[in-house]
Short mmCIF file of C-alpha atoms in Angstrom, two decimals:
data_model
loop_
_atom_site.label_atom_id
_atom_site.label_comp_id
_atom_site.label_asym_id
_atom_site.label_seq_id
_atom_site.Cartn_x
_atom_site.Cartn_y
_atom_site.Cartn_z
CA MET A 1 7.08 -6.42 30.66
CA ASP A 2 5.91 -2.79 30.42
CA LYS A 3 9.48 -1.53 30.87
CA GLN A 4 10.68 -3.83 28.09
CA ARG A 5 7.94 -2.54 25.78
CA GLN A 6 8.90 1.06 26.56
CA LYS A 7 12.56 0.30 25.73
CA VAL A 8 11.51 -1.13 22.36
CA ALA A 9 8.89 1.57 21.70
CA GLY A 10 11.43 4.40 22.01
CA PRO A 11 13.76 3.39 19.14
CA MET A 12 10.83 2.14 17.06
CA THR A 13 9.21 5.58 17.24
CA TYR A 14 12.33 7.11 15.68
CA VAL A 15 12.44 4.40 13.00
CA VAL A 16 8.78 4.91 12.09
CA THR A 17 9.18 8.69 12.02
CA ALA A 18 12.25 8.39 9.79
CA LEU A 19 10.38 6.02 7.47
CA LEU A 20 7.41 8.38 7.34
CA LEU A 21 9.62 11.33 6.39
CA PHE A 22 11.60 9.27 3.89
CA ALA A 23 8.42 8.10 2.13
CA PHE A 24 6.90 11.58 1.93
CA ILE A 25 10.09 13.38 0.88
CA SER A 26 10.83 10.71 -1.74
CA PHE A 27 7.35 11.15 -3.15
CA LEU A 28 7.74 14.93 -3.31
CA ILE A 29 11.08 14.61 -5.10
CA ILE A 30 9.62 12.23 -7.69
CA MET A 31 6.57 14.46 -8.22
CA TYR A 32 8.73 17.59 -8.55
CA THR A 33 11.01 15.86 -11.07
CA ILE A 34 8.05 14.75 -13.19
CA ASN A 35 6.43 18.19 -13.07
CA SER A 36 9.74 19.76 -14.11
CA GLY A 37 9.90 17.59 -17.21
CA ILE A 38 13.17 15.98 -16.09
CA GLU A 39 13.67 12.37 -17.17
CA PHE A 40 14.96 9.78 -14.71
CA SER A 41 18.10 8.13 -16.07
CA TRP A 42 17.03 4.76 -14.72
CA GLU A 43 13.45 4.81 -15.97
CA LYS A 44 13.86 3.91 -19.65
CA PRO A 45 16.07 0.83 -19.01
CA VAL A 46 13.73 -0.45 -16.29
CA GLN A 47 10.66 0.14 -18.46
CA THR A 48 12.23 -1.60 -21.46
CA TYR A 49 13.35 -4.55 -19.36
CA PHE A 50 9.92 -5.24 -17.89
CA GLN A 51 7.99 -4.55 -21.08
CA ASN A 52 9.98 -7.34 -22.74
CA TRP A 53 8.03 -9.67 -20.43
CA ASN A 54 4.76 -8.64 -22.08
CA LYS A 55 4.37 -11.79 -24.15
CA GLY A 56 3.25 -15.39 -23.82
CA PHE A 57 2.83 -16.84 -20.33
CA THR A 58 4.18 -13.78 -18.49
CA HIS A 59 1.69 -11.53 -20.26
CA THR A 60 -1.18 -13.79 -19.16
CA PHE A 61 0.20 -14.02 -15.62
CA PHE A 62 0.59 -10.28 -15.15
CA LYS A 63 -2.75 -9.54 -16.79
CA TYR A 64 -4.43 -11.54 -14.01
CA GLU A 65 -1.98 -10.35 -11.35
CA THR A 66 -2.71 -6.69 -12.05
CA GLU A 67 -6.37 -7.23 -11.07
CA LEU A 68 -5.26 -7.58 -7.43
CA GLY A 69 -4.81 -3.81 -7.42
CA SER A 70 -8.14 -3.00 -9.06
CA ARG A 71 -10.68 -1.07 -7.02
CA LEU A 72 -13.09 -4.03 -7.13
CA ILE A 73 -10.61 -6.51 -5.64
CA ILE A 74 -9.26 -3.96 -3.18
CA GLY A 75 -12.85 -3.26 -2.08
CA ILE A 76 -13.53 -6.97 -1.57
CA ILE A 77 -10.31 -7.49 0.40
CA THR A 78 -11.06 -4.43 2.54
CA LEU A 79 -14.56 -5.69 3.31
CA MET A 80 -13.23 -9.17 4.16
CA LEU A 81 -10.64 -7.68 6.53
CA MET A 82 -13.29 -5.57 8.25
CA ILE A 83 -15.54 -8.62 8.67
CA TRP A 84 -12.59 -10.59 10.06
CA LEU A 85 -11.76 -7.81 12.54
CA TRP A 86 -15.35 -7.81 13.74
CA TRP A 87 -15.76 -11.60 13.82
CA LYS A 88 -12.42 -12.53 15.41
CA LYS A 89 -11.43 -9.44 17.37
CA ARG A 90 -14.47 -7.18 17.81
CA ASP A 91 -11.95 -4.49 16.85
CA TYR A 92 -14.25 -1.63 15.89
CA ILE A 93 -11.43 0.91 15.85
CA GLY A 94 -9.50 -1.33 13.47
CA MET A 95 -12.54 -1.64 11.21
CA GLY A 96 -12.92 2.12 11.06
CA ILE A 97 -9.22 2.71 10.40
CA VAL A 98 -9.17 0.14 7.58
CA ALA A 99 -12.22 1.68 5.88
CA ILE A 100 -10.93 5.26 6.24
CA ALA A 101 -7.36 4.39 5.20
CA VAL A 102 -8.32 2.61 2.00
CA ALA A 103 -10.98 5.15 1.00
CA SER A 104 -8.70 8.11 1.79
CA THR A 105 -5.83 6.58 -0.16
CA ASP A 106 -8.07 6.14 -3.18
CA GLN A 107 -9.27 9.75 -3.02
CA LEU A 108 -5.75 11.08 -2.47
CA ASN A 109 -4.58 9.13 -5.51
CA LYS A 110 -7.28 10.72 -7.68
CA PHE A 111 -6.42 14.19 -6.37
CA VAL A 112 -2.68 13.88 -7.05
CA LYS A 113 -3.28 12.37 -10.48
CA HIS A 114 -5.30 15.41 -11.55
CA LEU A 115 -2.74 17.71 -9.91
CA VAL A 116 0.20 16.24 -11.87
CA ALA A 117 -1.79 15.27 -14.99
CA ARG A 118 0.83 12.92 -16.40
CA ASP A 119 -0.22 10.93 -19.47
CA ARG A 120 0.05 7.15 -19.37
CA PRO A 121 2.42 5.11 -21.58
CA SER A 122 -0.76 3.66 -23.14
CA ILE A 123 -4.51 3.58 -22.53
CA ASN A 124 -6.11 0.19 -21.98
CA PRO A 125 -9.49 0.02 -20.19
CA SER A 126 -9.32 -3.80 -19.97
CA ILE A 127 -6.51 -3.54 -17.39
CA ASP A 128 -7.82 -0.39 -15.67
CA ALA A 129 -5.28 1.80 -17.48
CA VAL A 130 -7.34 4.94 -18.03
CA GLY A 131 -6.96 8.53 -16.92
CA TYR A 132 -3.71 10.02 -15.67
CA SER A 133 -0.63 8.04 -14.76
CA PHE A 134 1.11 9.46 -11.67
CA PRO A 135 1.01 8.08 -9.04
CA SER A 136 -0.09 4.50 -9.64
CA GLY A 137 -3.37 3.76 -7.88
CA HIS A 138 -2.58 0.04 -7.94
CA ALA A 139 0.72 0.70 -6.13
CA MET A 140 -0.87 2.97 -3.53
CA LEU A 141 -3.89 0.79 -2.83
CA THR A 142 -2.01 -2.51 -2.68
CA ILE A 143 0.67 -1.25 -0.27
CA VAL A 144 -1.99 0.18 2.05
CA THR A 145 -4.51 -2.66 1.81
CA PHE A 146 -2.19 -5.67 1.80
CA LEU A 147 0.03 -4.32 4.58
CA LEU A 148 -3.03 -3.55 6.69
CA VAL A 149 -4.07 -7.17 6.17
CA ALA A 150 -0.56 -8.34 7.11
CA TYR A 151 -0.50 -6.09 10.21
CA PHE A 152 -3.80 -7.27 11.65
CA VAL A 153 -3.64 -10.92 10.58
CA SER A 154 -0.02 -11.41 11.73
CA HIS A 155 -1.01 -10.26 15.23
CA HIS A 156 -3.47 -13.17 15.30
CA PHE A 157 -0.61 -15.69 15.28
CA GLU A 158 1.62 -16.38 18.26
CA LEU A 159 4.36 -18.24 16.37
CA LYS A 160 6.96 -16.25 14.46
CA GLY A 161 6.81 -18.50 11.36
CA PRO A 162 3.21 -17.71 10.33
CA LYS A 163 3.78 -14.01 11.05
CA VAL A 164 6.77 -13.94 8.68
CA LEU A 165 4.85 -15.84 5.99
CA VAL A 166 1.95 -13.36 6.15
CA TRP A 167 4.27 -10.36 5.77
CA MET A 168 6.31 -12.01 3.01
CA GLY A 169 3.14 -12.90 1.12
CA ALA A 170 1.92 -9.32 1.33
CA PHE A 171 5.22 -7.88 0.09
CA VAL A 172 5.41 -10.34 -2.83
CA LEU A 173 1.86 -9.48 -3.98
CA ILE A 174 2.56 -5.75 -3.70
CA LEU A 175 5.77 -6.08 -5.71
CA LEU A 176 4.22 -8.28 -8.41
CA THR A 177 1.25 -5.95 -8.81
CA GLY A 178 3.57 -2.98 -9.25
CA ILE A 179 5.66 -4.86 -11.82
CA SER A 180 2.50 -5.87 -13.68
CA ARG A 181 1.65 -2.22 -14.31
CA ILE A 182 5.02 -1.67 -16.00
CA VAL A 183 4.90 -4.94 -17.95
CA LEU A 184 1.45 -4.10 -19.33
CA SER A 185 2.45 -0.49 -20.19
CA ALA A 186 -0.15 0.92 -17.81
CA HIS A 187 2.43 2.99 -15.89
CA TYR A 188 5.96 4.30 -15.94
CA PRO A 189 8.30 2.88 -13.27
CA SER A 190 8.36 6.26 -11.48
CA ASP A 191 4.56 6.06 -11.18
CA ILE A 192 4.97 2.81 -9.26
CA VAL A 193 7.78 4.05 -7.00
CA GLY A 194 5.88 7.28 -6.31
CA GLY A 195 2.73 5.29 -5.57
CA TYR A 196 4.59 3.05 -3.15
CA CYS A 197 6.07 6.07 -1.35
CA LEU A 198 2.77 7.93 -0.98
CA GLY A 199 0.94 4.71 -0.08
CA LEU A 200 3.52 3.91 2.60
CA PHE A 201 3.05 7.41 4.01
CA CYS A 202 -0.73 6.85 4.20
CA LEU A 203 -0.24 3.43 5.80
CA ILE A 204 2.04 4.72 8.55
CA ILE A 205 -0.36 7.56 9.36
CA ALA A 206 -3.26 5.08 9.54
CA LEU A 207 -1.42 2.63 11.82
CA LYS A 208 -0.17 5.44 14.05
CA LEU A 209 -3.72 6.75 14.40
CA TYR A 210 -4.94 3.22 15.17
CA ARG A 211 -2.38 2.74 17.95
CA VAL A 212 -3.13 6.16 19.45
CA LEU A 213 -6.88 5.52 19.51
CA LYS A 214 -6.41 2.04 20.97
CA SER A 215 -4.16 3.46 23.67
CA LEU A 216 -6.67 6.19 24.54
CA ILE A 217 -9.50 3.66 24.79
CA LYS A 218 -7.37 1.37 26.95
CA ASN A 219 -6.18 4.13 29.30
CA LYS A 220 -9.67 5.57 29.72
CA GLN A 221 -11.14 2.07 29.85
CA VAL A 222 -13.99 3.14 27.57
CA PRO A 223 -16.18 0.09 26.89
CA LEU A 224 -16.84 -0.69 23.23
CA PRO A 225 -20.19 -2.13 22.15
#
């Protein structure tokens, strides 16, 4: 069993490293392009397409959907995940990683926003569309928070079906929240893509740190309270 895990772990390490580099380099390219005042050829058509949804039922749907990425809802979900990790798993390392990852992502988002200082398409406090635009905090926080939920909760199930459903649910919510920010004119599409890239980078770092700490505890057989 250990040999099989080592065979899988080897290629997976390369895949994760490649994904980490791809996410970070993609973010840097998007940020550099925005800072240089260069317009993305794909951005206007995408923005126009989604903003045409900002009416009737779809407007109402996305106005509620966008709240999933608000700091209040993200805070509640984070707290619920930490309680679940304590109640079901007594996973104190996981609890710490979740708290640090979400809080650090939020602070990093604020720092980069002030660094780039990109104006929003429109200001609307009712949908948390205030301050600078790039990168999207909703995109960053949802990809980190919801995928942390998917990672820990999916490990609770033994059957493949529930695991797949958990991951699919997380990806759908992340995608819909990102789209909602474009529909409601809270962000440009590049804000969302950049937020996803930087958020994914933060997520991979957090999960890698979690696995390293868990491995150290296991190898040293350090008892947790």
